Amino acid sequence: MSSERAPGRASAWQRWRALPGSERRLVLELFFLLPAVAVAIRLFGIRRVCAFLLRPSAPPVAAPATGDDARTRTGEDARTRTRTGEDACPTRIAHLVDAAARRIPGRPACLTRSVTLCCLLRRRGLPATLRVGVRKSEGRLEAHAWVELDGVVVNDRDDVARQFPPFERLNLDTQSPETL
């Protein structure tokens, strides 16, 4: 077996070393958080897990000023917005969640990845929303989960809501764990 890799392609170790310290800490946290969320969903159900993990824990990030400001808020702004002093934008956090999930045995499902991402974004004060959609394909019902920030998809294709029409009133994260 050859240990040669494509020219210009860094090894996993080189990519790990190139990450800023805050992102390395986040990836290590994800190696524990993703399996824990998967197990919690199986043991306690999605409603209780969401009620516990998706409760707001940081003050919301202020939206940009409106009015005479020539810059209007776009989807790209929502995807790259961070709290003051935060180190990673929402799309970068989504990328790290997916990268960690690819390296976990049993590869966490989209629901686990999306609940985890939504939790991380809310901990940073961002108003992330967990979305779940369904479709019927070849006689089978298929479901998919993703995260939106200000109505903009963060961890999936922009057209995912057309592929999997979302439930409008799922409200997974609005009840306290005690009432579920």
Short mmCIF file of C-alpha atoms in Angstrom, two decimals, residues 24-180:
data_model
loop_
_atom_site.label_atom_id
_atom_site.label_comp_id
_atom_site.label_asym_id
_atom_site.label_seq_id
_atom_site.Cartn_x
_atom_site.Cartn_y
_atom_site.Cartn_z
CA ARG A 24 -9.68 22.31 17.06
CA ARG A 25 -11.50 22.59 20.39
CA LEU A 26 -14.83 22.64 18.57
CA VAL A 27 -13.95 19.52 16.55
CA LEU A 28 -12.93 17.69 19.73
CA GLU A 29 -16.21 18.78 21.35
CA LEU A 30 -18.08 17.47 18.30
CA PHE A 31 -16.50 14.02 18.63
CA PHE A 32 -18.32 13.76 21.96
CA LEU A 33 -21.40 15.87 21.23
CA LEU A 34 -22.54 14.18 17.99
CA PRO A 35 -22.72 10.63 19.45
CA ALA A 36 -24.27 11.99 22.67
CA VAL A 37 -27.02 13.76 20.71
CA ALA A 38 -27.66 10.60 18.65
CA VAL A 39 -28.02 8.48 21.80
CA ALA A 40 -30.16 11.12 23.53
CA ILE A 41 -32.56 11.26 20.58
CA ARG A 42 -32.98 7.48 20.72
CA LEU A 43 -33.42 7.38 24.50
CA PHE A 44 -35.49 10.48 25.17
CA GLY A 45 -37.03 11.39 21.79
CA ILE A 46 -36.51 14.37 19.58
CA ARG A 47 -38.91 16.69 21.43
CA ARG A 48 -37.14 16.39 24.78
CA VAL A 49 -33.68 16.61 23.27
CA CYS A 50 -34.60 19.75 21.31
CA ALA A 51 -36.33 21.33 24.30
CA PHE A 52 -33.17 20.80 26.34
CA LEU A 53 -30.48 21.60 23.76
CA LEU A 54 -32.15 24.31 21.72
CA ARG A 55 -33.17 26.64 24.50
CA PRO A 56 -31.56 30.06 24.14
CA SER A 57 -28.36 30.37 26.14
CA ALA A 58 -26.76 33.56 24.84
CA PRO A 59 -28.16 36.99 24.05
CA PRO A 60 -29.18 37.24 20.39
CA VAL A 61 -26.79 38.83 17.93
CA ALA A 62 -28.12 42.20 16.87
CA ALA A 63 -29.30 42.49 13.28
CA PRO A 64 -27.57 45.09 11.15
CA ALA A 65 -29.07 48.56 11.13
CA THR A 66 -31.79 49.27 8.61
CA GLY A 67 -33.00 52.48 7.06
CA ASP A 68 -30.57 54.67 5.15
CA ASP A 69 -27.87 52.00 5.25
CA ALA A 70 -27.13 51.20 1.59
CA ARG A 71 -26.15 47.65 2.43
CA THR A 72 -29.14 45.36 2.65
CA ARG A 73 -29.08 42.13 4.53
CA THR A 74 -28.57 39.10 2.28
CA GLY A 75 -28.49 35.38 2.86
CA GLU A 76 -24.72 35.49 2.70
CA ASP A 77 -24.71 37.97 5.61
CA ALA A 78 -26.76 35.56 7.73
CA ARG A 79 -24.45 32.67 6.92
CA THR A 80 -21.30 34.57 7.81
CA ARG A 81 -22.56 36.56 10.82
CA THR A 82 -20.83 36.01 14.15
CA ARG A 83 -21.10 37.40 17.64
CA THR A 84 -18.54 40.02 18.53
CA GLY A 85 -15.36 38.16 19.41
CA GLU A 86 -16.57 34.80 18.06
CA ASP A 87 -14.15 32.93 15.92
CA ALA A 88 -16.22 30.94 13.43
CA CYS A 89 -19.10 31.90 11.15
CA PRO A 90 -22.20 29.67 10.89
CA THR A 91 -21.18 28.05 7.61
CA ARG A 92 -17.73 27.26 9.01
CA ILE A 93 -19.30 25.66 12.09
CA ALA A 94 -21.61 23.67 9.78
CA HIS A 95 -18.58 22.51 7.80
CA LEU A 96 -16.80 21.40 10.99
CA VAL A 97 -19.93 19.51 12.15
CA ASP A 98 -20.05 17.65 8.83
CA ALA A 99 -16.30 16.97 8.85
CA ALA A 100 -16.46 15.54 12.37
CA ALA A 101 -19.57 13.49 11.50
CA ARG A 102 -17.74 11.87 8.55
CA ARG A 103 -15.11 10.57 10.97
CA ILE A 104 -17.49 9.11 13.56
CA PRO A 105 -18.39 5.42 13.24
CA GLY A 106 -22.00 4.96 12.23
CA ARG A 107 -22.01 8.44 10.63
CA PRO A 108 -24.62 10.55 12.43
CA ALA A 109 -27.85 11.17 10.52
CA CYS A 110 -28.94 14.58 9.27
CA LEU A 111 -31.22 15.02 12.30
CA THR A 112 -28.33 14.48 14.72
CA ARG A 113 -26.02 16.79 12.76
CA SER A 114 -28.69 19.49 12.46
CA VAL A 115 -29.70 19.39 16.15
CA THR A 116 -26.02 19.62 17.09
CA LEU A 117 -25.38 22.53 14.71
CA CYS A 118 -28.51 24.37 15.83
CA CYS A 119 -27.41 23.96 19.46
CA LEU A 120 -23.93 25.32 18.71
CA LEU A 121 -25.28 28.33 16.82
CA ARG A 122 -27.78 29.17 19.54
CA ARG A 123 -25.06 28.93 22.18
CA ARG A 124 -23.35 31.67 20.18
CA GLY A 125 -26.49 33.81 20.31
CA LEU A 126 -27.55 33.21 16.71
CA PRO A 127 -31.29 32.63 16.07
CA ALA A 128 -30.88 29.28 14.30
CA THR A 129 -33.97 27.24 13.44
CA LEU A 130 -34.12 23.46 13.09
CA ARG A 131 -36.20 22.50 10.04
CA VAL A 132 -37.55 19.05 9.19
CA GLY A 133 -39.10 18.27 5.83
CA VAL A 134 -40.59 15.22 4.17
CA ARG A 135 -41.23 13.92 0.68
CA LYS A 136 -42.60 10.80 -0.91
CA SER A 137 -40.20 9.12 -3.31
CA GLU A 138 -40.92 5.85 -5.09
CA GLY A 139 -43.70 5.10 -2.62
CA ARG A 140 -41.47 5.70 0.41
CA LEU A 141 -41.68 8.54 2.87
CA GLU A 142 -38.30 10.26 3.29
CA ALA A 143 -37.42 12.88 5.89
CA HIS A 144 -34.54 15.32 6.12
CA ALA A 145 -33.36 17.90 8.66
CA TRP A 146 -31.38 21.09 8.21
CA VAL A 147 -30.68 24.39 9.95
CA GLU A 148 -31.74 27.85 8.85
CA LEU A 149 -30.51 31.20 10.07
CA ASP A 150 -32.82 34.11 9.27
CA GLY A 151 -34.54 31.89 6.68
CA VAL A 152 -31.26 30.99 4.96
CA VAL A 153 -30.09 27.37 4.85
CA VAL A 154 -26.78 26.97 6.68
CA ASN A 155 -25.85 23.28 6.41
CA ASP A 156 -27.40 22.10 3.16
CA ARG A 157 -28.25 23.12 -0.39
CA ASP A 158 -30.23 26.33 -0.79
CA ASP A 159 -33.10 24.45 -2.46
CA VAL A 160 -33.51 21.79 0.24
CA ALA A 161 -36.93 23.16 1.24
CA ARG A 162 -38.18 22.52 -2.30
CA GLN A 163 -36.87 18.96 -2.20
CA PHE A 164 -38.23 18.30 1.32
CA PRO A 165 -41.18 20.62 2.07
CA PRO A 166 -40.74 21.51 5.76
CA PHE A 167 -43.32 21.23 8.48
CA GLU A 168 -44.48 24.77 9.16
CA ARG A 169 -45.35 24.30 12.82
CA LEU A 170 -43.03 21.67 14.24
CA ASN A 171 -42.11 23.69 17.36
CA LEU A 172 -39.57 21.18 18.62
CA ASP A 173 -37.70 23.70 20.70
CA THR A 174 -40.42 25.80 22.31
CA GLN A 175 -41.46 23.57 25.22
CA SER A 176 -39.56 22.91 28.38
CA PRO A 177 -38.26 19.34 28.90
CA GLU A 178 -40.48 18.94 31.97
CA THR A 179 -43.71 19.42 29.99
CA LEU A 180 -42.94 16.88 27.29
#
